[in-house]
Amino acid sequence: MERIFANHKLLIEALNHTRAGIIITDPNQDDNPIIYANQGFFEMTGYEQNEIIGQNCRFLQGKDTDSNEVDVLRQAIHQKKSVTVELLNYRKDGKSFWNNLSVDCLHMDYEDKTYFIGVQKDVTYRREVEESYERSLQEIKSLACPIVPLLKDIAVLPLIGEMNEHRFNSIFDISTKEVVHQKITTLIVDLSGLTTFNDLVLRDLIKLRDVLKLLGAELILSGVSSKMAAKAIELDGMLASDIRTANSVRSLLAELM
């Protein structure tokens, strides 16, 4: 008996030592209340034992908690299945944190009862790093395809440096989406910063022109140098006569206004 008590005490000490939050809930009682929580849970959430025992753990949810993730959790508990979700939860002081919650169903044969064990990890730092990375990617994409609004429905896309198929595909995807999103009717593509101008660039411009036309927008080229014009004539038939051109963005704006 003493050995059983010692093992039980060791188990409790081990659970309290871990940094993860651990709770056990009893679905045999009304509203599936918490019947055990370790020290890691109290430190993670800021609550004390007398504040959470007997309560359903939904008190951790708040206004920005994803209801879809909550539904996934609720459905898994209803079906007595294991599940892992990430929820924006709230501490006692109101501060939010990202909670990686894994819930498993435990059936105790000698009681013929089922319990749920929830293991919670604070993954706020990881989520912040991921969000920072996503923002950086968006900034890189923006720099790779910097569509600059000029007037209400007019924007300019300056092409700078060398152009290859991969880069154009990226520019094509972003620019066509932005034309729809910003309701652009005139997109000025400024070629003055290009270091290369060849048949690939011409084909790409024709492709962009045709798609923009289907979207109800016009493509206008600016910054066309004499070398570019000569190259376009050299590649007869590729630079259609219905593409408007201008010496510079400034002169084109003066014309449009």
PDB file of C-alpha atoms in Angstrom:
ATOM      1  CA  MET A   1       0.000   0.000   0.000  1.00  0.00           C
ATOM      2  CA  GLU A   2       2.835   2.359   0.859  1.00  0.00           C
ATOM      3  CA  ARG A   3       4.506   1.524  -2.461  1.00  0.00           C
ATOM      4  CA  ILE A   4       1.296   2.350  -4.371  1.00  0.00           C
ATOM      5  CA  PHE A   5       1.038   5.673  -2.500  1.00  0.00           C
ATOM      6  CA  ALA A   6       4.702   6.434  -3.238  1.00  0.00           C
ATOM      7  CA  ASN A   7       4.220   5.675  -6.947  1.00  0.00           C
ATOM      8  CA  HIS A   8       1.128   7.876  -7.016  1.00  0.00           C
ATOM      9  CA  LYS A   9       3.042  10.710  -5.353  1.00  0.00           C
ATOM     10  CA  LEU A  10       5.908  10.275  -7.845  1.00  0.00           C
ATOM     11  CA  LEU A  11       3.469  10.466 -10.743  1.00  0.00           C
ATOM     12  CA  ILE A  12       1.933  13.707  -9.430  1.00  0.00           C
ATOM     13  CA  GLU A  13       5.385  15.207  -8.879  1.00  0.00           C
ATOM     14  CA  ALA A  14       6.418  14.228 -12.425  1.00  0.00           C
ATOM     15  CA  LEU A  15       3.285  15.756 -13.944  1.00  0.00           C
ATOM     16  CA  ASN A  16       3.801  18.976 -11.997  1.00  0.00           C
ATOM     17  CA  HIS A  17       7.440  19.118 -13.069  1.00  0.00           C
ATOM     18  CA  THR A  18       6.702  19.096 -16.797  1.00  0.00           C
ATOM     19  CA  ARG A  19       6.342  22.471 -18.510  1.00  0.00           C
ATOM     20  CA  ALA A  20       3.362  21.302 -20.566  1.00  0.00           C
ATOM     21  CA  GLY A  21      -0.096  21.953 -19.188  1.00  0.00           C
ATOM     22  CA  ILE A  22      -1.987  18.752 -18.442  1.00  0.00           C
ATOM     23  CA  ILE A  23      -5.643  18.462 -17.553  1.00  0.00           C
ATOM     24  CA  ILE A  24      -8.035  15.555 -17.097  1.00  0.00           C
ATOM     25  CA  THR A  25     -11.746  16.017 -17.713  1.00  0.00           C
ATOM     26  CA  ASP A  26     -14.669  13.776 -16.781  1.00  0.00           C
ATOM     27  CA  PRO A  27     -17.330  13.445 -19.509  1.00  0.00           C
ATOM     28  CA  ASN A  28     -19.401  11.328 -17.132  1.00  0.00           C
ATOM     29  CA  GLN A  29     -20.272  14.533 -15.291  1.00  0.00           C
ATOM     30  CA  ASP A  30     -22.392  17.350 -16.635  1.00  0.00           C
ATOM     31  CA  ASP A  31     -20.465  19.656 -19.047  1.00  0.00           C
ATOM     32  CA  ASN A  32     -17.292  17.532 -18.991  1.00  0.00           C
ATOM     33  CA  PRO A  33     -15.522  19.447 -16.155  1.00  0.00           C
ATOM     34  CA  ILE A  34     -11.820  19.523 -15.288  1.00  0.00           C
ATOM     35  CA  ILE A  35     -11.060  17.142 -12.432  1.00  0.00           C
ATOM     36  CA  TYR A  36      -7.268  17.506 -12.459  1.00  0.00           C
ATOM     37  CA  ALA A  37      -4.742  20.096 -13.647  1.00  0.00           C
ATOM     38  CA  ASN A  38      -0.982  20.112 -13.173  1.00  0.00           C
ATOM     39  CA  GLN A  39       1.269  22.988 -12.174  1.00  0.00           C
ATOM     40  CA  GLY A  40       2.238  23.574 -15.809  1.00  0.00           C
ATOM     41  CA  PHE A  41      -1.382  24.399 -16.618  1.00  0.00           C
ATOM     42  CA  PHE A  42      -1.623  26.900 -13.776  1.00  0.00           C
ATOM     43  CA  GLU A  43       1.614  28.625 -14.826  1.00  0.00           C
ATOM     44  CA  MET A  44       0.555  28.701 -18.473  1.00  0.00           C
ATOM     45  CA  THR A  45      -2.890  30.167 -17.841  1.00  0.00           C
ATOM     46  CA  GLY A  46      -2.462  32.135 -14.612  1.00  0.00           C
ATOM     47  CA  TYR A  47      -5.425  30.418 -12.942  1.00  0.00           C
ATOM     48  CA  GLU A  48      -5.371  28.665  -9.593  1.00  0.00           C
ATOM     49  CA  GLN A  49      -6.747  25.243  -8.782  1.00  0.00           C
ATOM     50  CA  ASN A  50      -9.890  26.426  -6.977  1.00  0.00           C
ATOM     51  CA  GLU A  51     -10.793  28.567 -10.025  1.00  0.00           C
ATOM     52  CA  ILE A  52     -10.785  25.825 -12.631  1.00  0.00           C
ATOM     53  CA  ILE A  53     -11.591  22.471 -10.992  1.00  0.00           C
ATOM     54  CA  GLY A  54     -15.181  21.621 -11.845  1.00  0.00           C
ATOM     55  CA  GLN A  55     -15.223  24.005 -14.838  1.00  0.00           C
ATOM     56  CA  ASN A  56     -15.316  23.201 -18.526  1.00  0.00           C
ATOM     57  CA  CYS A  57     -12.064  24.359 -20.136  1.00  0.00           C
ATOM     58  CA  ARG A  58     -13.896  26.638 -22.590  1.00  0.00           C
ATOM     59  CA  PHE A  59     -13.140  29.520 -20.195  1.00  0.00           C
ATOM     60  CA  LEU A  60      -9.776  29.730 -22.025  1.00  0.00           C
ATOM     61  CA  GLN A  61     -11.539  30.772 -25.236  1.00  0.00           C
ATOM     62  CA  GLY A  62     -12.141  34.373 -26.241  1.00  0.00           C
ATOM     63  CA  LYS A  63     -13.333  36.678 -28.998  1.00  0.00           C
ATOM     64  CA  ASP A  64     -10.594  35.749 -31.495  1.00  0.00           C
ATOM     65  CA  THR A  65     -10.594  31.998 -30.869  1.00  0.00           C
ATOM     66  CA  ASP A  66     -11.216  30.201 -34.169  1.00  0.00           C
ATOM     67  CA  SER A  67     -14.696  28.688 -33.941  1.00  0.00           C
ATOM     68  CA  ASN A  68     -13.848  26.180 -36.681  1.00  0.00           C
ATOM     69  CA  GLU A  69     -10.998  24.749 -34.612  1.00  0.00           C
ATOM     70  CA  VAL A  70     -13.298  24.625 -31.586  1.00  0.00           C
ATOM     71  CA  ASP A  71     -15.826  22.659 -33.662  1.00  0.00           C
ATOM     72  CA  VAL A  72     -13.093  20.173 -34.649  1.00  0.00           C
ATOM     73  CA  LEU A  73     -12.239  19.730 -30.966  1.00  0.00           C
ATOM     74  CA  ARG A  74     -15.864  19.394 -29.916  1.00  0.00           C
ATOM     75  CA  GLN A  75     -16.606  16.828 -32.635  1.00  0.00           C
ATOM     76  CA  ALA A  76     -13.575  14.701 -31.690  1.00  0.00           C
ATOM     77  CA  ILE A  77     -14.616  14.712 -28.020  1.00  0.00           C
ATOM     78  CA  HIS A  78     -18.154  13.760 -28.995  1.00  0.00           C
ATOM     79  CA  GLN A  79     -16.817  10.829 -31.027  1.00  0.00           C
ATOM     80  CA  LYS A  80     -14.216   9.963 -28.342  1.00  0.00           C
ATOM     81  CA  LYS A  81     -11.351  10.340 -30.800  1.00  0.00           C
ATOM     82  CA  SER A  82      -7.853  11.760 -30.352  1.00  0.00           C
ATOM     83  CA  VAL A  83      -7.336  15.220 -31.810  1.00  0.00           C
ATOM     84  CA  THR A  84      -4.752  18.010 -31.961  1.00  0.00           C
ATOM     85  CA  VAL A  85      -5.740  21.623 -32.580  1.00  0.00           C
ATOM     86  CA  GLU A  86      -4.119  25.032 -32.208  1.00  0.00           C
ATOM     87  CA  LEU A  87      -6.304  27.591 -30.494  1.00  0.00           C
ATOM     88  CA  LEU A  88      -5.834  31.217 -29.601  1.00  0.00           C
ATOM     89  CA  ASN A  89      -6.568  31.031 -25.874  1.00  0.00           C
ATOM     90  CA  TYR A  90      -6.563  33.624 -23.112  1.00  0.00           C
ATOM     91  CA  ARG A  91      -4.847  33.708 -19.740  1.00  0.00           C
ATOM     92  CA  LYS A  92      -6.509  34.937 -16.570  1.00  0.00           C
ATOM     93  CA  ASP A  93      -4.990  38.409 -17.110  1.00  0.00           C
ATOM     94  CA  GLY A  94      -6.595  38.599 -20.564  1.00  0.00           C
ATOM     95  CA  LYS A  95      -3.402  38.147 -22.575  1.00  0.00           C
ATOM     96  CA  SER A  96      -3.705  35.768 -25.493  1.00  0.00           C
ATOM     97  CA  PHE A  97      -1.441  32.829 -26.300  1.00  0.00           C
ATOM     98  CA  TRP A  98      -1.373  30.101 -28.930  1.00  0.00           C
ATOM     99  CA  ASN A  99      -2.232  26.760 -27.414  1.00  0.00           C
ATOM    100  CA  ASN A 100      -1.239  23.521 -29.145  1.00  0.00           C
ATOM    101  CA  LEU A 101      -3.802  21.206 -27.557  1.00  0.00           C
ATOM    102  CA  SER A 102      -3.749  17.416 -27.889  1.00  0.00           C
ATOM    103  CA  VAL A 103      -6.705  15.516 -26.443  1.00  0.00           C
ATOM    104  CA  ASP A 104      -6.796  11.749 -25.995  1.00  0.00           C
ATOM    105  CA  CYS A 105      -9.558   9.494 -24.727  1.00  0.00           C
ATOM    106  CA  LEU A 106      -8.661   7.194 -21.836  1.00  0.00           C
ATOM    107  CA  HIS A 107     -10.923   4.292 -20.860  1.00  0.00           C
ATOM    108  CA  MET A 108     -10.442   2.917 -17.334  1.00  0.00           C
ATOM    109  CA  ASP A 109     -11.521  -0.726 -17.447  1.00  0.00           C
ATOM    110  CA  TYR A 110     -11.769  -1.208 -13.691  1.00  0.00           C
ATOM    111  CA  GLU A 111     -14.212   1.746 -13.483  1.00  0.00           C
ATOM    112  CA  ASP A 112     -15.735   1.197 -16.911  1.00  0.00           C
ATOM    113  CA  LYS A 113     -15.470   4.953 -17.375  1.00  0.00           C
ATOM    114  CA  THR A 114     -13.910   7.218 -20.001  1.00  0.00           C
ATOM    115  CA  TYR A 115     -11.838  10.318 -19.311  1.00  0.00           C
ATOM    116  CA  PHE A 116     -10.117  12.864 -21.528  1.00  0.00           C
ATOM    117  CA  ILE A 117      -6.493  13.890 -21.111  1.00  0.00           C
ATOM    118  CA  GLY A 118      -5.519  17.261 -22.561  1.00  0.00           C
ATOM    119  CA  VAL A 119      -1.860  18.200 -23.083  1.00  0.00           C
ATOM    120  CA  GLN A 120      -1.311  21.887 -23.773  1.00  0.00           C
ATOM    121  CA  LYS A 121       1.806  23.604 -25.090  1.00  0.00           C
ATOM    122  CA  ASP A 122       2.331  27.336 -25.450  1.00  0.00           C
ATOM    123  CA  VAL A 123       3.475  27.741 -29.071  1.00  0.00           C
ATOM    124  CA  THR A 124       3.079  31.521 -29.237  1.00  0.00           C
ATOM    125  CA  TYR A 125       6.738  32.120 -30.122  1.00  0.00           C
ATOM    126  CA  ARG A 126       6.619  29.588 -32.962  1.00  0.00           C
ATOM    127  CA  ARG A 127       3.433  31.146 -34.359  1.00  0.00           C
ATOM    128  CA  GLU A 128       4.975  34.626 -34.181  1.00  0.00           C
ATOM    129  CA  VAL A 129       8.039  33.397 -36.088  1.00  0.00           C
ATOM    130  CA  GLU A 130       5.799  31.787 -38.734  1.00  0.00           C
ATOM    131  CA  GLU A 131       3.708  34.954 -39.094  1.00  0.00           C
ATOM    132  CA  SER A 132       6.876  37.068 -39.338  1.00  0.00           C
ATOM    133  CA  TYR A 133       8.152  34.743 -42.054  1.00  0.00           C
ATOM    134  CA  GLU A 134       4.883  35.014 -43.980  1.00  0.00           C
ATOM    135  CA  ARG A 135       5.020  38.819 -43.744  1.00  0.00           C
ATOM    136  CA  SER A 136       8.601  38.733 -45.029  1.00  0.00           C
ATOM    137  CA  LEU A 137       7.530  36.589 -47.975  1.00  0.00           C
ATOM    138  CA  GLN A 138       4.767  39.048 -48.790  1.00  0.00           C
ATOM    139  CA  GLU A 139       7.247  41.929 -48.642  1.00  0.00           C
ATOM    140  CA  ILE A 140       9.611  40.054 -50.946  1.00  0.00           C
ATOM    141  CA  LYS A 141       6.766  39.401 -53.366  1.00  0.00           C
ATOM    142  CA  SER A 142       5.815  43.058 -53.172  1.00  0.00           C
ATOM    143  CA  LEU A 143       9.383  44.076 -54.000  1.00  0.00           C
ATOM    144  CA  ALA A 144       9.495  41.524 -56.823  1.00  0.00           C
ATOM    145  CA  CYS A 145       6.282  42.955 -58.255  1.00  0.00           C
ATOM    146  CA  PRO A 146       5.830  46.468 -56.812  1.00  0.00           C
ATOM    147  CA  ILE A 147       2.539  47.640 -58.254  1.00  0.00           C
ATOM    148  CA  VAL A 148       2.324  51.322 -57.346  1.00  0.00           C
ATOM    149  CA  PRO A 149      -1.137  52.969 -57.326  1.00  0.00           C
ATOM    150  CA  LEU A 150      -1.044  56.369 -59.044  1.00  0.00           C
ATOM    151  CA  LEU A 151      -4.651  57.442 -59.356  1.00  0.00           C
ATOM    152  CA  LYS A 152      -7.960  55.837 -58.414  1.00  0.00           C
ATOM    153  CA  ASP A 153      -7.836  53.147 -61.104  1.00  0.00           C
ATOM    154  CA  ILE A 154      -4.360  53.634 -62.597  1.00  0.00           C
ATOM    155  CA  ALA A 155      -1.232  51.859 -61.372  1.00  0.00           C
ATOM    156  CA  VAL A 156       2.328  51.393 -62.565  1.00  0.00           C
ATOM    157  CA  LEU A 157       4.440  48.240 -62.542  1.00  0.00           C
ATOM    158  CA  PRO A 158       8.170  49.032 -62.902  1.00  0.00           C
ATOM    159  CA  LEU A 159      10.199  46.133 -64.291  1.00  0.00           C
ATOM    160  CA  ILE A 160      13.793  46.309 -63.057  1.00  0.00           C
ATOM    161  CA  GLY A 161      16.820  44.147 -63.831  1.00  0.00           C
ATOM    162  CA  GLU A 162      16.769  40.903 -65.788  1.00  0.00           C
ATOM    163  CA  MET A 163      13.580  39.110 -66.693  1.00  0.00           C
ATOM    164  CA  ASN A 164      13.285  35.333 -66.859  1.00  0.00           C
ATOM    165  CA  GLU A 165      10.377  32.923 -67.121  1.00  0.00           C
ATOM    166  CA  HIS A 166      10.188  32.205 -63.372  1.00  0.00           C
ATOM    167  CA  ARG A 167      10.216  35.888 -62.462  1.00  0.00           C
ATOM    168  CA  PHE A 168       7.621  36.762 -65.076  1.00  0.00           C
ATOM    169  CA  ASN A 169       5.280  33.999 -63.886  1.00  0.00           C
ATOM    170  CA  SER A 170       5.482  35.449 -60.381  1.00  0.00           C
ATOM    171  CA  ILE A 171       4.866  38.981 -61.671  1.00  0.00           C
ATOM    172  CA  PHE A 172       2.034  37.736 -63.873  1.00  0.00           C
ATOM    173  CA  ASP A 173       0.232  36.013 -60.970  1.00  0.00           C
ATOM    174  CA  ILE A 174       0.598  38.928 -58.568  1.00  0.00           C
ATOM    175  CA  SER A 175      -0.225  41.693 -61.061  1.00  0.00           C
ATOM    176  CA  THR A 176      -3.375  40.015 -62.406  1.00  0.00           C
ATOM    177  CA  LYS A 177      -4.632  39.420 -58.856  1.00  0.00           C
ATOM    178  CA  GLU A 178      -3.897  43.027 -57.871  1.00  0.00           C
ATOM    179  CA  VAL A 179      -5.691  44.350 -60.963  1.00  0.00           C
ATOM    180  CA  VAL A 180      -8.844  42.604 -59.758  1.00  0.00           C
ATOM    181  CA  HIS A 181      -8.300  43.412 -56.063  1.00  0.00           C
ATOM    182  CA  GLN A 182      -7.514  47.117 -56.608  1.00  0.00           C
ATOM    183  CA  LYS A 183     -10.011  47.469 -59.481  1.00  0.00           C
ATOM    184  CA  ILE A 184      -7.281  48.776 -61.784  1.00  0.00           C
ATOM    185  CA  THR A 185      -8.410  49.724 -65.297  1.00  0.00           C
ATOM    186  CA  THR A 186      -5.045  50.941 -66.584  1.00  0.00           C
ATOM    187  CA  LEU A 187      -1.747  49.210 -65.754  1.00  0.00           C
ATOM    188  CA  ILE A 188       1.375  51.038 -66.907  1.00  0.00           C
ATOM    189  CA  VAL A 189       4.330  48.684 -67.291  1.00  0.00           C
ATOM    190  CA  ASP A 190       7.519  50.745 -67.115  1.00  0.00           C
ATOM    191  CA  LEU A 191      10.390  49.087 -69.005  1.00  0.00           C
ATOM    192  CA  SER A 192      13.013  51.776 -68.373  1.00  0.00           C
ATOM    193  CA  GLY A 193      14.705  49.723 -65.626  1.00  0.00           C
ATOM    194  CA  LEU A 194      15.022  46.498 -67.647  1.00  0.00           C
ATOM    195  CA  THR A 195      18.578  45.362 -68.416  1.00  0.00           C
ATOM    196  CA  THR A 196      17.476  42.775 -70.986  1.00  0.00           C
ATOM    197  CA  PHE A 197      14.807  42.983 -73.685  1.00  0.00           C
ATOM    198  CA  ASN A 198      14.296  39.954 -75.897  1.00  0.00           C
ATOM    199  CA  ASP A 199      11.646  37.768 -77.509  1.00  0.00           C
ATOM    200  CA  LEU A 200      10.808  36.199 -74.125  1.00  0.00           C
ATOM    201  CA  VAL A 201      10.011  39.603 -72.633  1.00  0.00           C
ATOM    202  CA  LEU A 202       7.902  40.489 -75.659  1.00  0.00           C
ATOM    203  CA  ARG A 203       5.927  37.247 -75.491  1.00  0.00           C
ATOM    204  CA  ASP A 204       5.361  37.765 -71.783  1.00  0.00           C
ATOM    205  CA  LEU A 205       4.092  41.300 -72.328  1.00  0.00           C
ATOM    206  CA  ILE A 206       1.697  40.083 -75.014  1.00  0.00           C
ATOM    207  CA  LYS A 207       0.413  37.398 -72.645  1.00  0.00           C
ATOM    208  CA  LEU A 208      -0.063  39.940 -69.856  1.00  0.00           C
ATOM    209  CA  ARG A 209      -1.785  42.338 -72.280  1.00  0.00           C
ATOM    210  CA  ASP A 210      -4.268  39.664 -73.405  1.00  0.00           C
ATOM    211  CA  VAL A 211      -5.164  38.555 -69.871  1.00  0.00           C
ATOM    212  CA  LEU A 212      -5.586  42.140 -68.649  1.00  0.00           C
ATOM    213  CA  LYS A 213      -7.893  42.799 -71.579  1.00  0.00           C
ATOM    214  CA  LEU A 214     -10.097  39.893 -70.445  1.00  0.00           C
ATOM    215  CA  LEU A 215     -10.119  41.427 -66.944  1.00  0.00           C
ATOM    216  CA  GLY A 216     -11.286  44.751 -68.356  1.00  0.00           C
ATOM    217  CA  ALA A 217      -7.948  46.522 -67.953  1.00  0.00           C
ATOM    218  CA  GLU A 218      -5.576  48.124 -70.465  1.00  0.00           C
ATOM    219  CA  LEU A 219      -1.819  47.554 -70.602  1.00  0.00           C
ATOM    220  CA  ILE A 220       0.303  50.577 -71.524  1.00  0.00           C
ATOM    221  CA  LEU A 221       4.090  50.424 -71.971  1.00  0.00           C
ATOM    222  CA  SER A 222       6.358  53.253 -70.890  1.00  0.00           C
ATOM    223  CA  GLY A 223      10.107  53.700 -70.986  1.00  0.00           C
ATOM    224  CA  VAL A 224      10.474  51.977 -74.358  1.00  0.00           C
ATOM    225  CA  SER A 225      13.985  52.768 -75.585  1.00  0.00           C
ATOM    226  CA  SER A 226      15.122  52.946 -79.195  1.00  0.00           C
ATOM    227  CA  LYS A 227      16.869  49.591 -78.805  1.00  0.00           C
ATOM    228  CA  MET A 228      13.660  48.030 -77.493  1.00  0.00           C
ATOM    229  CA  ALA A 229      11.691  49.505 -80.394  1.00  0.00           C
ATOM    230  CA  ALA A 230      14.227  48.143 -82.881  1.00  0.00           C
ATOM    231  CA  LYS A 231      14.054  44.725 -81.250  1.00  0.00           C
ATOM    232  CA  ALA A 232      10.268  44.761 -81.415  1.00  0.00           C
ATOM    233  CA  ILE A 233      10.366  45.569 -85.133  1.00  0.00           C
ATOM    234  CA  GLU A 234      12.925  42.810 -85.596  1.00  0.00           C
ATOM    235  CA  LEU A 235      10.462  40.339 -84.074  1.00  0.00           C
ATOM    236  CA  ASP A 236       7.742  41.207 -86.572  1.00  0.00           C
ATOM    237  CA  GLY A 237       4.175  40.675 -85.456  1.00  0.00           C
ATOM    238  CA  MET A 238       4.890  40.158 -81.774  1.00  0.00           C
ATOM    239  CA  LEU A 239       4.369  43.720 -80.583  1.00  0.00           C
ATOM    240  CA  ALA A 240       0.825  44.344 -81.711  1.00  0.00           C
ATOM    241  CA  SER A 241      -0.111  47.852 -82.808  1.00  0.00           C
ATOM    242  CA  ASP A 242      -2.929  48.062 -80.252  1.00  0.00           C
ATOM    243  CA  ILE A 243      -0.483  48.295 -77.323  1.00  0.00           C
ATOM    244  CA  ARG A 244      -0.134  51.916 -76.320  1.00  0.00           C
ATOM    245  CA  THR A 245       3.351  53.214 -75.548  1.00  0.00           C
ATOM    246  CA  ALA A 246       4.846  56.335 -73.987  1.00  0.00           C
ATOM    247  CA  ASN A 247       8.310  57.745 -73.396  1.00  0.00           C
ATOM    248  CA  SER A 248       7.854  57.883 -69.620  1.00  0.00           C
ATOM    249  CA  VAL A 249       5.316  57.457 -66.850  1.00  0.00           C
ATOM    250  CA  ARG A 250       5.267  61.217 -66.348  1.00  0.00           C
ATOM    251  CA  SER A 251       4.358  61.969 -69.959  1.00  0.00           C
ATOM    252  CA  LEU A 252       1.742  59.228 -69.918  1.00  0.00           C
ATOM    253  CA  LEU A 253       0.127  60.592 -66.744  1.00  0.00           C
ATOM    254  CA  ALA A 254      -0.027  64.045 -68.311  1.00  0.00           C
ATOM    255  CA  GLU A 255      -1.830  62.481 -71.270  1.00  0.00           C
ATOM    256  CA  LEU A 256      -4.250  60.437 -69.131  1.00  0.00           C
ATOM    257  CA  MET A 257      -5.135  63.361 -66.891  1.00  0.00           C
TER     258      MET A 257
END
